[in-house]
Amino acid sequence: MAINLQKGQREVINAPKFTIGLGWDTNSTTTGADFDLDASVFVLGENKKILSDQHFVFYNNLKTPDGAVEHTGDNLTGDGDGDDEQVKVDLSKIDSNATEICIVVTIHDAENRKQNFGQVRNSFVRIFDSSSNLDILNYELEEDFSIETAVEFGRIYKKNGEWKFEAVGIGMKGGLQDFLSKYS
């Protein structure tokens, strides 16, 4: 049975191979332009910086060099139920210098489209065992991010030899660039 987390809660991930499922819906009152939300993953070292440019995984770089983190592709609309984008993780392959995996969702071209996360609802991140497809944990973001265009949904980090997930739910208004500046 999956564990439902609240913001700030942490939980051990016991599965070496798992998938991160991310989902969202957009409000019916929109700006007239389609919403295109994008999942990105930053694989960080001890210094909280990306290990290399190839350790920033998104729709234009789908896999880390070690193959441990793989984005399954860009969903341009977010229509339908369930996961809108997924990222597969195999901790048995991860670079030995990796200590953290940050999961960020951004709104593509948010400024020009006059869009923000206040117009997004039912946002969630879930982690499920890749072999059994059973949910390990879920985190539903309940905050109203009325000016933010990028949100860190959660992070997976290594502590005392164990990998854990933390429900983060922190937004930034500068889009993906804010996170690139933070982790580069």
Tab-separated table of C-alpha atoms in Angstrom:
chain	number	residue	atom	x	y	z
A	1	MET	CA	0.000	0.000	0.000
A	2	ALA	CA	1.335	3.433	-0.972
A	3	ILE	CA	2.288	6.016	1.622
A	4	ASN	CA	0.639	9.420	1.156
A	5	LEU	CA	3.044	12.175	2.143
A	6	GLN	CA	2.500	15.756	3.263
A	7	LYS	CA	4.861	18.603	2.413
A	8	GLY	CA	8.178	18.123	4.216
A	9	GLN	CA	7.668	14.439	4.983
A	10	ARG	CA	10.350	11.922	4.062
A	11	GLU	CA	10.224	8.230	3.328
A	12	VAL	CA	12.785	5.521	2.481
A	13	ILE	CA	12.629	4.083	-1.051
A	14	ASN	CA	13.438	0.389	-0.822
A	15	ALA	CA	13.078	-0.462	-4.523
A	16	PRO	CA	16.344	-0.155	-6.509
A	17	LYS	CA	14.361	0.392	-9.732
A	18	PHE	CA	11.383	2.710	-9.671
A	19	THR	CA	9.481	5.164	-11.798
A	20	ILE	CA	8.604	8.730	-10.897
A	21	GLY	CA	5.144	9.577	-12.218
A	22	LEU	CA	4.144	13.239	-12.437
A	23	GLY	CA	0.667	14.517	-13.179
A	24	TRP	CA	-1.406	17.697	-13.337
A	25	ASP	CA	-4.521	19.248	-14.799
A	26	THR	CA	-5.030	22.809	-15.983
A	27	ASN	CA	-7.941	24.969	-14.871
A	28	SER	CA	-10.794	25.449	-17.308
A	29	THR	CA	-10.231	29.209	-17.281
A	30	THR	CA	-7.027	29.523	-19.242
A	31	THR	CA	-5.113	32.203	-21.044
A	32	GLY	CA	-6.171	30.991	-24.478
A	33	ALA	CA	-2.864	29.195	-25.029
A	34	ASP	CA	-2.212	25.503	-24.439
A	35	PHE	CA	-0.365	24.532	-21.287
A	36	ASP	CA	2.847	22.561	-21.733
A	37	LEU	CA	4.313	21.456	-18.430
A	38	ASP	CA	7.724	19.813	-18.464
A	39	ALA	CA	9.358	17.478	-15.962
A	40	SER	CA	13.088	17.927	-15.380
A	41	VAL	CA	15.480	16.045	-13.138
A	42	PHE	CA	18.745	17.335	-11.713
A	43	VAL	CA	21.248	14.692	-10.538
A	44	LEU	CA	23.390	16.437	-7.932
A	45	GLY	CA	26.570	15.714	-6.029
A	46	GLU	CA	27.585	16.533	-2.436
A	47	ASN	CA	27.976	20.217	-3.352
A	48	LYS	CA	24.286	20.437	-4.434
A	49	LYS	CA	25.392	21.079	-8.048
A	50	ILE	CA	24.648	19.086	-11.220
A	51	LEU	CA	27.322	16.404	-11.761
A	52	SER	CA	27.574	17.427	-15.446
A	53	ASP	CA	25.375	18.949	-18.154
A	54	GLN	CA	24.349	15.401	-19.084
A	55	HIS	CA	22.991	14.899	-15.544
A	56	PHE	CA	20.242	17.449	-16.234
A	57	VAL	CA	17.492	15.235	-17.659
A	58	PHE	CA	14.591	16.793	-19.597
A	59	TYR	CA	12.833	16.533	-22.971
A	60	ASN	CA	16.048	17.403	-24.908
A	61	ASN	CA	18.349	15.149	-22.847
A	62	LEU	CA	16.371	12.038	-21.971
A	63	LYS	CA	19.048	9.999	-20.158
A	64	THR	CA	22.041	10.384	-17.850
A	65	PRO	CA	25.367	8.971	-19.167
A	66	ASP	CA	25.156	6.043	-16.729
A	67	GLY	CA	21.569	5.255	-17.819
A	68	ALA	CA	20.356	5.492	-14.220
A	69	VAL	CA	17.821	8.267	-14.880
A	70	GLU	CA	15.683	8.238	-18.019
A	71	HIS	CA	12.856	10.605	-19.011
A	72	THR	CA	10.225	8.741	-21.053
A	73	GLY	CA	9.316	11.767	-23.199
A	74	ASP	CA	7.512	15.087	-23.314
A	75	ASN	CA	3.734	15.284	-22.975
A	76	LEU	CA	2.737	18.537	-24.682
A	77	THR	CA	-0.815	18.839	-23.297
A	78	GLY	CA	-1.228	17.032	-19.967
A	79	ASP	CA	-4.622	15.766	-21.134
A	80	GLY	CA	-6.079	12.596	-19.640
A	81	ASP	CA	-5.876	10.846	-16.295
A	82	GLY	CA	-2.833	9.407	-14.575
A	83	ASP	CA	0.802	10.318	-15.114
A	84	ASP	CA	1.517	13.062	-17.627
A	85	GLU	CA	5.269	12.437	-17.664
A	86	GLN	CA	7.475	9.730	-16.188
A	87	VAL	CA	11.112	9.334	-15.240
A	88	LYS	CA	12.628	5.875	-14.741
A	89	VAL	CA	15.338	5.483	-12.093
A	90	ASP	CA	17.741	2.577	-11.562
A	91	LEU	CA	19.796	3.265	-8.431
A	92	SER	CA	22.050	0.264	-9.143
A	93	LYS	CA	23.458	2.200	-12.136
A	94	ILE	CA	23.681	5.686	-10.630
A	95	ASP	CA	26.994	7.549	-10.614
A	96	SER	CA	28.784	6.984	-7.300
A	97	ASN	CA	29.122	10.768	-6.883
A	98	ALA	CA	25.340	11.285	-7.033
A	99	THR	CA	23.731	12.151	-3.708
A	100	GLU	CA	20.467	13.773	-4.777
A	101	ILE	CA	17.874	13.691	-7.551
A	102	CYS	CA	15.675	16.809	-7.709
A	103	ILE	CA	12.333	16.588	-9.502
A	104	VAL	CA	11.140	19.871	-10.999
A	105	VAL	CA	8.129	20.729	-13.166
A	106	THR	CA	8.065	23.944	-15.196
A	107	ILE	CA	5.565	25.642	-17.500
A	108	HIS	CA	7.030	25.974	-20.998
A	109	ASP	CA	6.987	29.563	-22.296
A	110	ALA	CA	5.025	30.632	-19.198
A	111	GLU	CA	5.844	34.330	-19.427
A	112	ASN	CA	4.722	34.724	-23.049
A	113	ARG	CA	1.620	32.605	-22.447
A	114	LYS	CA	0.862	34.443	-19.172
A	115	GLN	CA	0.616	31.154	-17.285
A	116	ASN	CA	1.543	30.101	-13.746
A	117	PHE	CA	0.997	27.202	-11.372
A	118	GLY	CA	-2.063	28.968	-9.915
A	119	GLN	CA	-3.792	27.808	-13.109
A	120	VAL	CA	-2.717	24.196	-12.518
A	121	ARG	CA	-4.559	21.797	-10.226
A	122	ASN	CA	-4.388	18.153	-9.117
A	123	SER	CA	-0.578	18.171	-9.261
A	124	PHE	CA	1.101	15.091	-7.885
A	125	VAL	CA	4.266	13.063	-7.829
A	126	ARG	CA	4.212	9.345	-7.188
A	127	ILE	CA	6.923	6.759	-7.036
A	128	PHE	CA	6.144	3.204	-8.010
A	129	ASP	CA	8.138	-0.014	-8.191
A	130	SER	CA	9.106	-0.543	-11.841
A	131	SER	CA	8.845	-4.345	-11.652
A	132	SER	CA	5.520	-4.680	-9.793
A	133	ASN	CA	3.926	-1.331	-10.834
A	134	LEU	CA	2.788	-0.928	-7.212
A	135	ASP	CA	2.844	2.592	-5.775
A	136	ILE	CA	5.456	3.150	-3.077
A	137	LEU	CA	4.508	6.706	-2.201
A	138	ASN	CA	2.391	9.655	-3.342
A	139	TYR	CA	2.554	13.376	-2.752
A	140	GLU	CA	-0.245	15.700	-3.867
A	141	LEU	CA	0.719	19.358	-4.053
A	142	GLU	CA	-2.055	21.382	-2.448
A	143	GLU	CA	-0.478	24.843	-2.412
A	144	ASP	CA	-1.705	27.625	-4.668
A	145	PHE	CA	1.349	28.751	-6.602
A	146	SER	CA	-0.232	31.890	-8.050
A	147	ILE	CA	2.952	33.519	-9.390
A	148	GLU	CA	5.312	30.549	-9.714
A	149	THR	CA	6.215	29.081	-13.108
A	150	ALA	CA	8.423	26.278	-11.754
A	151	VAL	CA	7.900	23.937	-8.792
A	152	GLU	CA	10.232	21.438	-7.177
A	153	PHE	CA	7.813	18.577	-6.521
A	154	GLY	CA	10.261	16.467	-4.547
A	155	ARG	CA	13.775	15.208	-4.140
A	156	ILE	CA	15.375	11.827	-3.699
A	157	TYR	CA	18.511	11.905	-1.614
A	158	LYS	CA	21.072	9.516	-0.190
A	159	LYS	CA	21.667	9.522	3.557
A	160	ASN	CA	23.553	6.867	5.509
A	161	GLY	CA	23.512	4.555	2.501
A	162	GLU	CA	19.715	4.771	2.068
A	163	TRP	CA	17.788	6.604	-0.643
A	164	LYS	CA	14.845	8.621	0.628
A	165	PHE	CA	12.165	10.795	-0.926
A	166	GLU	CA	11.233	14.198	0.484
A	167	ALA	CA	7.964	15.916	-0.486
A	168	VAL	CA	9.204	19.443	-1.255
A	169	GLY	CA	6.530	21.541	-3.002
A	170	ILE	CA	8.531	24.772	-3.372
A	171	GLY	CA	7.914	27.126	-6.288
A	172	MET	CA	9.977	29.747	-8.085
A	173	LYS	CA	8.728	32.491	-10.361
A	174	GLY	CA	11.723	32.588	-12.732
A	175	GLY	CA	10.879	29.303	-14.438
A	176	LEU	CA	13.444	26.669	-15.270
A	177	GLN	CA	16.239	29.264	-15.324
A	178	ASP	CA	15.891	29.727	-11.543
A	179	PHE	CA	16.582	26.033	-11.000
A	180	LEU	CA	19.396	25.938	-13.556
A	181	SER	CA	21.047	28.851	-11.725
A	182	LYS	CA	20.530	27.168	-8.354
A	183	TYR	CA	22.019	23.807	-9.387
A	184	SER	CA	24.721	24.813	-11.917
